[in-house]
Short mmCIF file of C-alpha atoms in Angstrom, two decimals:
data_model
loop_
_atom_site.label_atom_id
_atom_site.label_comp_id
_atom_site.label_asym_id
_atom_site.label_seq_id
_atom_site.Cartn_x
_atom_site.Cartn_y
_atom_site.Cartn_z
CA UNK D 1 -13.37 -1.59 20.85
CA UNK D 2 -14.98 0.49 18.25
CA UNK D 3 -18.05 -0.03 15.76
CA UNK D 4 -14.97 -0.50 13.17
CA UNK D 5 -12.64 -3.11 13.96
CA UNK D 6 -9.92 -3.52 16.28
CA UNK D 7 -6.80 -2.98 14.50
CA UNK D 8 -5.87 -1.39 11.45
CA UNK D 9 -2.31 -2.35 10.69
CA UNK D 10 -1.06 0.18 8.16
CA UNK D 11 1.43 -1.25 5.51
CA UNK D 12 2.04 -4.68 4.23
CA UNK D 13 5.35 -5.19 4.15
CA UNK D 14 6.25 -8.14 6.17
CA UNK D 15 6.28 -6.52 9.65
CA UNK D 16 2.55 -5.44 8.92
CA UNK D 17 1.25 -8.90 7.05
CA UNK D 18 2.51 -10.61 10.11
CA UNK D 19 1.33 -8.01 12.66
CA UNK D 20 -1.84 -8.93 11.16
CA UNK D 21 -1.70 -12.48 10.52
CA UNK D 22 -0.83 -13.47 14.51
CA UNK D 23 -4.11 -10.22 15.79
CA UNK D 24 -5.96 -12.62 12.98
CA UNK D 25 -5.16 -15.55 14.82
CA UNK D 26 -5.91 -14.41 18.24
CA UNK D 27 -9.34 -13.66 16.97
CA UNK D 28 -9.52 -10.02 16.30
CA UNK D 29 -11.00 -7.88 13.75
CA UNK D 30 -7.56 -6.83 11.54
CA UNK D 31 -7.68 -4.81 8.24
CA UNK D 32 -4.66 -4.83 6.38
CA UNK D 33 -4.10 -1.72 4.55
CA UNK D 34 -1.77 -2.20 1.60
CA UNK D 35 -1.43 0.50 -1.84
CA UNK D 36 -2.68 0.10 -4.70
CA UNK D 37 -1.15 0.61 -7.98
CA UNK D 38 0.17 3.95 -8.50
CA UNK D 39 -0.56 4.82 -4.31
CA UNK D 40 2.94 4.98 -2.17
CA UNK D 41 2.94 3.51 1.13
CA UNK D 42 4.09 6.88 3.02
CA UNK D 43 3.94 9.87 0.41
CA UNK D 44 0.57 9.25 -1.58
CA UNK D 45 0.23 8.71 -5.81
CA UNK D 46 4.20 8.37 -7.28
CA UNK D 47 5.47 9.79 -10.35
CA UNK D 48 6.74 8.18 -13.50
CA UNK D 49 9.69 5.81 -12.35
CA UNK D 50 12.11 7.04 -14.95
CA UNK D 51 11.33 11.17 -14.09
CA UNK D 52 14.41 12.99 -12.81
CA UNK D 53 13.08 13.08 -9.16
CA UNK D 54 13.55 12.59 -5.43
CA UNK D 55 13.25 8.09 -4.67
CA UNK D 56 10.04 6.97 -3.30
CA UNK D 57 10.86 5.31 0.36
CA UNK D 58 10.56 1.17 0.69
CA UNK D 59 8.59 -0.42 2.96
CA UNK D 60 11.14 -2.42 3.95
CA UNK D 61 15.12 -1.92 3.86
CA UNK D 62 17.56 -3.29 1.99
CA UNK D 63 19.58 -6.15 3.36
CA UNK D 64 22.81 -8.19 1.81
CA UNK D 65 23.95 -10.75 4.01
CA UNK D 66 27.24 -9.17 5.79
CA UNK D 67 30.81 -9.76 7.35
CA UNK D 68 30.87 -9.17 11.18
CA UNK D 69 27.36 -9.06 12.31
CA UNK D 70 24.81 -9.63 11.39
CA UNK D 71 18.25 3.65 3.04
CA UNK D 72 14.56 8.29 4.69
CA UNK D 73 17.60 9.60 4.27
CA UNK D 74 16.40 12.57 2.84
CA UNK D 75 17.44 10.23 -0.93
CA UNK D 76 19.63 10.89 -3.20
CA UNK D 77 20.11 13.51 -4.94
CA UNK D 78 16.88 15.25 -6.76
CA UNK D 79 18.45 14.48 -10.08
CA UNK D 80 18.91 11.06 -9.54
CA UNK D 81 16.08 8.56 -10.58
CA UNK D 82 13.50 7.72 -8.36
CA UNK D 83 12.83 4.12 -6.70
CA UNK D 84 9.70 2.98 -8.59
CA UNK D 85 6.76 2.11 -6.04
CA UNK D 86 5.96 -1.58 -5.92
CA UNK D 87 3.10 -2.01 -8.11
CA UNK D 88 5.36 -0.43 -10.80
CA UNK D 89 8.34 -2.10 -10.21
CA UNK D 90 9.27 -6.06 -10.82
CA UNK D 91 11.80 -6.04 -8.04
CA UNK D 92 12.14 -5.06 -4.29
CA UNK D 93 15.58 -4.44 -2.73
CA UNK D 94 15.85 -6.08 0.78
CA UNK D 95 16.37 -9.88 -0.67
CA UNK D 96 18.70 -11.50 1.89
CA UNK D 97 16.49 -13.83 4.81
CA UNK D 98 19.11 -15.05 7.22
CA UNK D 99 18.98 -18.73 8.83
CA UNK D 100 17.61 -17.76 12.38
CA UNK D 101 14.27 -16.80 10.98
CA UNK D 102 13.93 -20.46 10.20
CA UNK D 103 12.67 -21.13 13.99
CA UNK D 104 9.89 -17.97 13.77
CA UNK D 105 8.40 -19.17 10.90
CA UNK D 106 8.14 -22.47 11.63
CA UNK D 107 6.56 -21.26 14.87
CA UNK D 108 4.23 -18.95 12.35
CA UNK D 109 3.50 -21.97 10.57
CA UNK D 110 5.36 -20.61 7.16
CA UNK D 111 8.33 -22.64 7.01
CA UNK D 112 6.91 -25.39 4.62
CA UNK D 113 5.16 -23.50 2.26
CA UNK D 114 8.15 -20.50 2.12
CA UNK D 115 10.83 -23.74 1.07
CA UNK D 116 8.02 -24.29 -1.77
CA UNK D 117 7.82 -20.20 -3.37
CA UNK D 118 10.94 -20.33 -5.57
CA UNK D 119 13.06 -18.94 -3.37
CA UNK D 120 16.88 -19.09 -3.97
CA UNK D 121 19.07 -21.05 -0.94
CA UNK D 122 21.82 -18.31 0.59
CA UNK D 123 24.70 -20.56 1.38
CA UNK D 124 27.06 -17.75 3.00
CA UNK D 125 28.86 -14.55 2.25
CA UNK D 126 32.44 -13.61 0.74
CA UNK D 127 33.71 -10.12 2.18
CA UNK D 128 36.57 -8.33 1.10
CA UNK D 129 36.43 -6.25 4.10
CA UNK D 130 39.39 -5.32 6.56
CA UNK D 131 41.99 -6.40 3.24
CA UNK D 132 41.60 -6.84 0.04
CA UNK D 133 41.16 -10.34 -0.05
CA UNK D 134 38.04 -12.09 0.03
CA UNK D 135 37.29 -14.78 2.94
CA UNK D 136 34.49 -16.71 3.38
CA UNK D 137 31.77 -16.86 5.69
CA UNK D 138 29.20 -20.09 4.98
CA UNK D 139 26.12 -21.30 6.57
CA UNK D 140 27.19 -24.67 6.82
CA UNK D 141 28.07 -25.17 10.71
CA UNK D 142 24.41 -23.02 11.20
CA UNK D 143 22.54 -25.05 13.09
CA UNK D 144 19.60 -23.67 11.36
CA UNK D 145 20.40 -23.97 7.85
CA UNK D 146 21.22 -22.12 4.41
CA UNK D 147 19.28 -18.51 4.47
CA UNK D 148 17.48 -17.16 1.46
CA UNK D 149 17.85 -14.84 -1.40
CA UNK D 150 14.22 -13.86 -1.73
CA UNK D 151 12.12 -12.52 -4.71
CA UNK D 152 10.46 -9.77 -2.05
CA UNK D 153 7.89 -9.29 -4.43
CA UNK D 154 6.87 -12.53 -4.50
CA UNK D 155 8.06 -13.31 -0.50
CA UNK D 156 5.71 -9.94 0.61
CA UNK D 157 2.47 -11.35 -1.37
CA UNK D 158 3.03 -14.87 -0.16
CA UNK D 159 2.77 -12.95 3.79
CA UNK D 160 -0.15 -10.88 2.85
CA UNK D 161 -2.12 -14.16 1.44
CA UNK D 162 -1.42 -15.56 4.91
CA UNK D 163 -2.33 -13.29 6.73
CA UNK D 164 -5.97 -12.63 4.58
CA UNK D 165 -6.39 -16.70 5.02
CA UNK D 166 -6.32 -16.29 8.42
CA UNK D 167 -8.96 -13.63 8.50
CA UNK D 168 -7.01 -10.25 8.10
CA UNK D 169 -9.41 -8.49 5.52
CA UNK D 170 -7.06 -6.51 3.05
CA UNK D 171 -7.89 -2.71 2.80
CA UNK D 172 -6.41 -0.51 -0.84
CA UNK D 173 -5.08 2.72 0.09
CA UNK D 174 -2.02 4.24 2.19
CA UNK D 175 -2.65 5.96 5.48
CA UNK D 176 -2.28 9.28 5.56
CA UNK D 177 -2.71 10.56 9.26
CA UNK D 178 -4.54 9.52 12.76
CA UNK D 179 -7.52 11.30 14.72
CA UNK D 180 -9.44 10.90 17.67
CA UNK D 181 -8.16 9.67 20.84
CA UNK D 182 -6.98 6.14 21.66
CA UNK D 183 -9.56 3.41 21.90
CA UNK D 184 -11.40 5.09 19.42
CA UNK D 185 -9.23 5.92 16.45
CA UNK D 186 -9.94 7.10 12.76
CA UNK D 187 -7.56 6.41 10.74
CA UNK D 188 -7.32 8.36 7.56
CA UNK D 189 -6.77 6.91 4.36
CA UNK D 190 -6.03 7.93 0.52
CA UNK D 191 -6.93 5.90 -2.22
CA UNK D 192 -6.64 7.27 -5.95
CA UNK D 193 -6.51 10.98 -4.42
CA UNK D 194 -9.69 10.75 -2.20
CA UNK D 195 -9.72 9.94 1.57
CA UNK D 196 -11.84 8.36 3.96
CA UNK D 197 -11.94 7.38 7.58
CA UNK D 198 -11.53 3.94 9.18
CA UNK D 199 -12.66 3.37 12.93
CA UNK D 200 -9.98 1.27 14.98
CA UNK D 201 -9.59 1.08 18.57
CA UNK D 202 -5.85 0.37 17.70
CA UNK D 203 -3.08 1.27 14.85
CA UNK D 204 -0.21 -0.92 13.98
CA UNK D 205 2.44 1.39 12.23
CA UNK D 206 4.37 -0.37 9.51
CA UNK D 207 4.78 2.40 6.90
CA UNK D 208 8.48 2.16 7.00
CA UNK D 209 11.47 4.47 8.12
CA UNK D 210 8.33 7.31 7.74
CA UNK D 211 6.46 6.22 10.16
CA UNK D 212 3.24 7.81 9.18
CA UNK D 213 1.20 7.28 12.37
CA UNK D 214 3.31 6.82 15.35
CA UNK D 215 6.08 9.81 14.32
CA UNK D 216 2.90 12.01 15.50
CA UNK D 217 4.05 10.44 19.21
CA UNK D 218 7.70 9.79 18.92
CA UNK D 219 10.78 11.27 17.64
CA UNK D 220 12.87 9.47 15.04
CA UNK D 221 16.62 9.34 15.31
CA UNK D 222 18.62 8.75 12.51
CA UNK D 223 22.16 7.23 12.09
CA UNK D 224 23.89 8.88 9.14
CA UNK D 225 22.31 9.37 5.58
CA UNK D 226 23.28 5.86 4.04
CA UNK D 227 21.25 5.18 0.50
CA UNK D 228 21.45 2.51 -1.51
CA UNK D 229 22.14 2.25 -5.71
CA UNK D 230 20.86 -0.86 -7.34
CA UNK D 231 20.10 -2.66 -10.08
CA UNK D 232 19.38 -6.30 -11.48
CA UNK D 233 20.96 -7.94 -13.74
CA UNK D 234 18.55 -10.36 -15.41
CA UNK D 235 19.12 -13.62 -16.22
CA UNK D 236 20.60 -15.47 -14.43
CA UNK D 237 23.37 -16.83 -16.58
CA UNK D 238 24.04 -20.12 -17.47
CA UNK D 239 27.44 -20.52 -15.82
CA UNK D 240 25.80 -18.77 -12.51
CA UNK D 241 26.00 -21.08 -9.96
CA UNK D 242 27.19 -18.96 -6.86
CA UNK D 243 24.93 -19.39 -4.18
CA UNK D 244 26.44 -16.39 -2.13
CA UNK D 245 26.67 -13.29 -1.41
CA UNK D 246 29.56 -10.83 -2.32
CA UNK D 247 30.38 -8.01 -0.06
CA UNK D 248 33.46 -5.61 -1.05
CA UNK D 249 34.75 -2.64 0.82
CA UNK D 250 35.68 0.82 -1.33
CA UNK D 251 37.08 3.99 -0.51
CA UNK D 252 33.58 5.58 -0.85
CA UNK D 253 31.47 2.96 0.95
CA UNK D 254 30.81 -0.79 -0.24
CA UNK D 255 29.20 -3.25 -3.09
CA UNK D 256 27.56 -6.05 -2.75
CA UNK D 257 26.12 -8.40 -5.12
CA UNK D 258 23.59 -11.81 -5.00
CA UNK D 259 21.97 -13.76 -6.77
CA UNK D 260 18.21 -13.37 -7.24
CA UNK D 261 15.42 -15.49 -8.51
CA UNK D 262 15.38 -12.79 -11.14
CA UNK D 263 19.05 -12.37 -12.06
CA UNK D 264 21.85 -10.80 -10.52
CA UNK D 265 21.77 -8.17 -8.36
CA UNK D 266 24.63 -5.34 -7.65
CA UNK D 267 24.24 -2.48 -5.32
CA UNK D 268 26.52 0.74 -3.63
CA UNK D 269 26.02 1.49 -0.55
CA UNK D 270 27.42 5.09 0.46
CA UNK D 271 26.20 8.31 1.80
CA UNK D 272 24.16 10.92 -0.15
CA UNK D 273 26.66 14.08 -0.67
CA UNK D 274 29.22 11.47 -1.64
CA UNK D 275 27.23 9.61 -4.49
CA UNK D 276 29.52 9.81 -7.19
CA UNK D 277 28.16 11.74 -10.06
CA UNK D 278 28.60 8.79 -12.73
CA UNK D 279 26.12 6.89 -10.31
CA UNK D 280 22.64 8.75 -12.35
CA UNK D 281 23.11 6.68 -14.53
CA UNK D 282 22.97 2.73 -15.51
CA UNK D 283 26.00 3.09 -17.87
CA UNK D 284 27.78 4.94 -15.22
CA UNK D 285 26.79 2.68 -12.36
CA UNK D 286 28.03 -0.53 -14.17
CA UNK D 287 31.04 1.43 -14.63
CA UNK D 288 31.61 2.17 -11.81
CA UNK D 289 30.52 -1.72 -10.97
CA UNK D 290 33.39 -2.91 -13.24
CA UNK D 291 36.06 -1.22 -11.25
CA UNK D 292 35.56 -3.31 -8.45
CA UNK D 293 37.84 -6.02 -7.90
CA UNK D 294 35.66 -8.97 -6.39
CA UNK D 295 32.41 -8.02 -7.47
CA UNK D 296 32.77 -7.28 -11.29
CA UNK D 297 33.94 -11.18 -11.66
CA UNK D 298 30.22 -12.32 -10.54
CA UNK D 299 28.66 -10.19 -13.60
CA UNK D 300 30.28 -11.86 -16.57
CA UNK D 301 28.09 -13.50 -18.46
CA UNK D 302 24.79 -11.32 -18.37
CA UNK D 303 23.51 -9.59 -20.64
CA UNK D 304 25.73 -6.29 -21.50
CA UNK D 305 23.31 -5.37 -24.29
CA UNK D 306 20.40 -4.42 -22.20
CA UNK D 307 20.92 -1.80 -19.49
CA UNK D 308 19.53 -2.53 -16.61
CA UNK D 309 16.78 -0.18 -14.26
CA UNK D 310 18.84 1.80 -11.90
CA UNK D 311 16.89 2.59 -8.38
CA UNK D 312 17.51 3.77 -4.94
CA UNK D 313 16.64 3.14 -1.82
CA UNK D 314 17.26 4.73 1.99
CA UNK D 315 19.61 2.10 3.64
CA UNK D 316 21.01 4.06 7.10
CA UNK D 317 19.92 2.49 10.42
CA UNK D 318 17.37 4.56 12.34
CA UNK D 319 14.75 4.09 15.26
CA UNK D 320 12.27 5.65 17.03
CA UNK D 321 11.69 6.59 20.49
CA UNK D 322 9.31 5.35 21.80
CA UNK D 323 7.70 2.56 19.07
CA UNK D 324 5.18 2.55 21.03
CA UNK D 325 2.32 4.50 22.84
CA UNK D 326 -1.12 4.84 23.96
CA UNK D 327 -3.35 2.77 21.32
CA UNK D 328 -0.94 2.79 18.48
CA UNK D 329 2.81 0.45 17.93
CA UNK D 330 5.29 0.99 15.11
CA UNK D 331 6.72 -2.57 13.45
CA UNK D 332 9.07 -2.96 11.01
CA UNK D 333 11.27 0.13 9.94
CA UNK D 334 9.22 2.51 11.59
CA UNK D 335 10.15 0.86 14.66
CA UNK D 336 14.24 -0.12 14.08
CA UNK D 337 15.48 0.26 10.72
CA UNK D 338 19.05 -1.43 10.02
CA UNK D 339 22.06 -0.92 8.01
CA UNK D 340 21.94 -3.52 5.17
CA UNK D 341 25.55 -4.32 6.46
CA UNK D 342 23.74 -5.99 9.36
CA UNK D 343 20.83 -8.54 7.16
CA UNK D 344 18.83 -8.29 9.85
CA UNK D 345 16.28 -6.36 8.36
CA UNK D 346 13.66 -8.36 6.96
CA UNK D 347 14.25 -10.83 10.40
CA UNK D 348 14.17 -7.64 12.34
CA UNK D 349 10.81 -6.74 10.86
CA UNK D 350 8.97 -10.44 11.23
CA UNK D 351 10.18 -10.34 15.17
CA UNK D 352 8.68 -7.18 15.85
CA UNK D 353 5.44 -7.78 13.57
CA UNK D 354 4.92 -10.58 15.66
CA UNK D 355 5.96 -9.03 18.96
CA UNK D 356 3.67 -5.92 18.01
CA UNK D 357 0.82 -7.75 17.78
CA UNK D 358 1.17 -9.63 20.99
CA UNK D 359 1.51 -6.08 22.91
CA UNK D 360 -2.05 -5.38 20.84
CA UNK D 361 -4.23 -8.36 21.42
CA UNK D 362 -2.64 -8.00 25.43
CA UNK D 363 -4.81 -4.49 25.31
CA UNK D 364 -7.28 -5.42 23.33
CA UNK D 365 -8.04 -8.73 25.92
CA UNK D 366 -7.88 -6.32 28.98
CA UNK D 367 -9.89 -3.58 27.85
CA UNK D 368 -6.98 -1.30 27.89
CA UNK D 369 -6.28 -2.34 31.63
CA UNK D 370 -2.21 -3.06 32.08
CA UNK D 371 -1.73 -1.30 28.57
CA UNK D 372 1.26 0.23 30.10
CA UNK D 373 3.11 -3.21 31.07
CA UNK D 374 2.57 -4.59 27.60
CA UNK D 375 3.57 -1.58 26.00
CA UNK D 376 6.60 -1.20 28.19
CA UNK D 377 7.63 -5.02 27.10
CA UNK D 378 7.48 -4.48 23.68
CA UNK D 379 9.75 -1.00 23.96
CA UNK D 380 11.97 -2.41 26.33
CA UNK D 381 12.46 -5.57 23.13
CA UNK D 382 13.12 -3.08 20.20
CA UNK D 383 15.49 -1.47 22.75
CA UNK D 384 17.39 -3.91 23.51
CA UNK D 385 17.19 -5.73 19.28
CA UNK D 386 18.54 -1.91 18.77
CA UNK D 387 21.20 -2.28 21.67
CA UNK D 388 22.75 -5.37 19.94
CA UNK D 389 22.41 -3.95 16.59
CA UNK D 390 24.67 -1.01 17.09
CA UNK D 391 27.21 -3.29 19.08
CA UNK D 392 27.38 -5.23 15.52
CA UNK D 393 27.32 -2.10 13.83
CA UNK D 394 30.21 -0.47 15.21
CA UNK D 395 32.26 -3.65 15.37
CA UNK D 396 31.83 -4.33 11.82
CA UNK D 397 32.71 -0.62 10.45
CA UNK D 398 35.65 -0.53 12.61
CA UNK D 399 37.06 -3.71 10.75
CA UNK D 400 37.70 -1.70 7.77
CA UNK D 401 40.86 0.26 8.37
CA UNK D 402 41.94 0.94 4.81
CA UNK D 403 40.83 4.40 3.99
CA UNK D 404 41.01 5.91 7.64
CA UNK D 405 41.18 9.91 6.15
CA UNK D 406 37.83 8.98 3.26
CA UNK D 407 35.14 10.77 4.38
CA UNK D 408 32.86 8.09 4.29
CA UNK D 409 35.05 5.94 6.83
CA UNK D 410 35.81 8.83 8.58
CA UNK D 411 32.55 9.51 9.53
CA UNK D 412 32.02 5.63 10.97
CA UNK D 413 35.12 5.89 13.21
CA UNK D 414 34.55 4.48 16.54
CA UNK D 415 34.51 7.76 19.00
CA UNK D 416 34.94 8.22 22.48
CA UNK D 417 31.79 9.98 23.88
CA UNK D 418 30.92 9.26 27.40
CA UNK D 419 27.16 8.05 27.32
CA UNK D 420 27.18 7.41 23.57
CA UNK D 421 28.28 4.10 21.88
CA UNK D 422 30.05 4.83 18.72
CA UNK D 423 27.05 4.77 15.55
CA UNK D 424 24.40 5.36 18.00
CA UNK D 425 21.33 7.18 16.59
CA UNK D 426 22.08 11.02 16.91
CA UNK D 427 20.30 12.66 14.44
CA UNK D 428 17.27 13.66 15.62
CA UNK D 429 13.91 14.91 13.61
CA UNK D 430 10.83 15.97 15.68
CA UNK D 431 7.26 15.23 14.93
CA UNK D 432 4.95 16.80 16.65
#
């Protein structure tokens, strides 16, 4: 333990509010680091939202509910516009919360006062995937219940205020890098362009798919270079009453579309060299919107003389190896980030938030004695939540058969590679 405090967890998405509620809980010293307005979680102060520019990165994926299972690419395009940091922007991507996190908040002692935030009930998905008909998937047989459609912004303060009630003391500023050895860390920090150093014996790393801290220990490997387009619809209509989410399969990757607390919202998922061109644009993204088939007939009735804010997000799966070393553990996306196609992000990133900080207060408790045993359980969990993940992955992609020769199918082909399941993380950056 250090003169500072035991933990810093760095990020407060909901992978670092609960790393930091349950080391609150067990008693330890825990400061939450969070931005401030106009700070970015990974890359420091962000430009002006509508400037011609490369997106800022989420904390936190985004997530539709899906069809069989259950976006660091390097962005889109430089000329496309950037994804407004969350201070600026009245809406996070990443909405869907399925039933089976029911059980792990209850456990967290959440569940009551979550059902009580405004939240919209997610009563099942409609896919047109595989044909060009839609079927429908509900949470009715679930023996947990209807999921969520979440207003993140509001979802992601309602887990930081738990976690500073139970003693977590909330830091402004966005980490920047580590130094010093383990046990007796500094973590850097930047806050309205100046830096300073705060003393932790440990480092949880929940900066997203960047992975500020641990990528200095780790590799990350990436899937493909999936990004999201999005925007919301506000409203909602009248005449609105559809409780579910939409999923439709294209030639050049696939919409879906939900209702939100705030309106509608509609989002592309496809890779970034084949964003279409038209997609810079709100005008051209509803066009391209109103093509659809399924997915057009849940936007009639909103308002079509206000254009709505077009943003982007990094949506392809990625991990990294290992999330975990000598006094530091990645949560969240830095640890396992998923395809949206999966909506198991946000549950993804609660599991190992709370998993992370049970590996930390295990060290912490025996004075870094048997670090290695609780470190190895916690990697040997976000392997095997990644093993399952790609299983879904793989199964689901391979359902769509329509457009085997489009390069964006093309590329998710199951392949035969001995050693290698088919969508496995392959890509491979180094950070040294």
């Amino acid at each position: 333990m250090t003169g500072g405090c035991d933990a810093v967890v760095a990020g407060a998405g909901p992978a670092g509010s609960v790393a930091a509620l349950c080391l609150a809980r067990a008693g330890h010293r825990v400061l939450l680091l969070d931005p401030g307005p106009g700070e970015h979680p990974a890359a420091g102060p962000a430009g002006p939202g509508d400037r011609p520019a490369r997106p800022a990165e989420p904390t936190e994926s985004a997530e539709p509910a899906a069809t069989s299972a259950t976006a660091d690419s390097d962005g889109p395009p430089r000329d496309l516009p950037r994804h407004r940091p969350r201070a600026a922007a009245p809406y996070r991507i990443g909405e869907t919360l399925p039933p089976a996190a029911r059980p792990l908040l209850r456990d967290l002692g959440l569940l009551a006062a979550l059902g009580a935030d405004g939240h919209l009930p997610c009563t099942g998905t409609e896919a047109a995937w595989g044909s060009g008909e839609l079927y429908e998937r509900g949470n009715v047989l679930d023996p947990h219940g209807p999921g969520w459609h979440l207003d993140r912004v509001r979802f992601d303060a309602f887990l930081r205020g738990a976690a500073v009630d139970a003693g977590a003391r909330p830091v402004c500023g966005v980490a920047v890098r580590r130094i010093g050895q383990p046990g007796a860390w500094r973590l850097v920090v930047r806050e309205r362009g100046e830096e300073r150093e705060l003393p932790c014996a440990w480092v949880v790393d929940a900066t997203g798919r960047r992975a500020v801290i641990a990528r200095h220990g780790a590799v990350r490997l990436r899937q493909d270079r999936l990004v999201a387009a999005y925007a919301v619809l506000p409203g909602p209509a009248p005449a609105d009453q559809d409780l579910r989410t939409l999923v439709e399969a294209a030639s050049d990757g696939w919409w879906y579309t939900a209702r939100v607390p705030a309106g509608r919202l509609v989002a592309h998922l496809t890779d970034l060299d084949l964003a279409d061109p038209r997609l810079r644009t709100a005008a051209g993204f509803l066009e391209r919107a109103a093509r659809t088939r399924h997915v057009r007939t849940r936007l009639d009735g909103y308002a079509a003389g206000r254009r709505p804010d077009l943003r982007w997000a990094p949506a392809h799966g990625q991990r990294l190896a290992p999330p975990a070393g000598p006094g530091w553990v990645a949560a969240g996306d830095a640890a396992l980030a998923c395809d949206p196609l999966s909506s198991q992000g946000i549950l993804t990133a609660l599991h190992t938030g709370v998993r992370a900080a049970r590996a930390v207060d295990r060290c912490l408790r025996g004075g870094f004695r048997g670090d290695e045993d609780a470190l190895a359980e916690y990697c040997s969990f976000v392997d095997g939540v990644a093993a399952r993940y790609l299983t879904h992955h793989a199964r689901a992609y391979a359902d769509e058969r329509r457009w085997p020769s489009a390069p964006f199918w093309a590329r998710r082909r199951p392949v035969v590679v001995p050693g290698l399941a088919s969508g496995a993380f392959t890509q491979v950056e180094t950070m040294l």
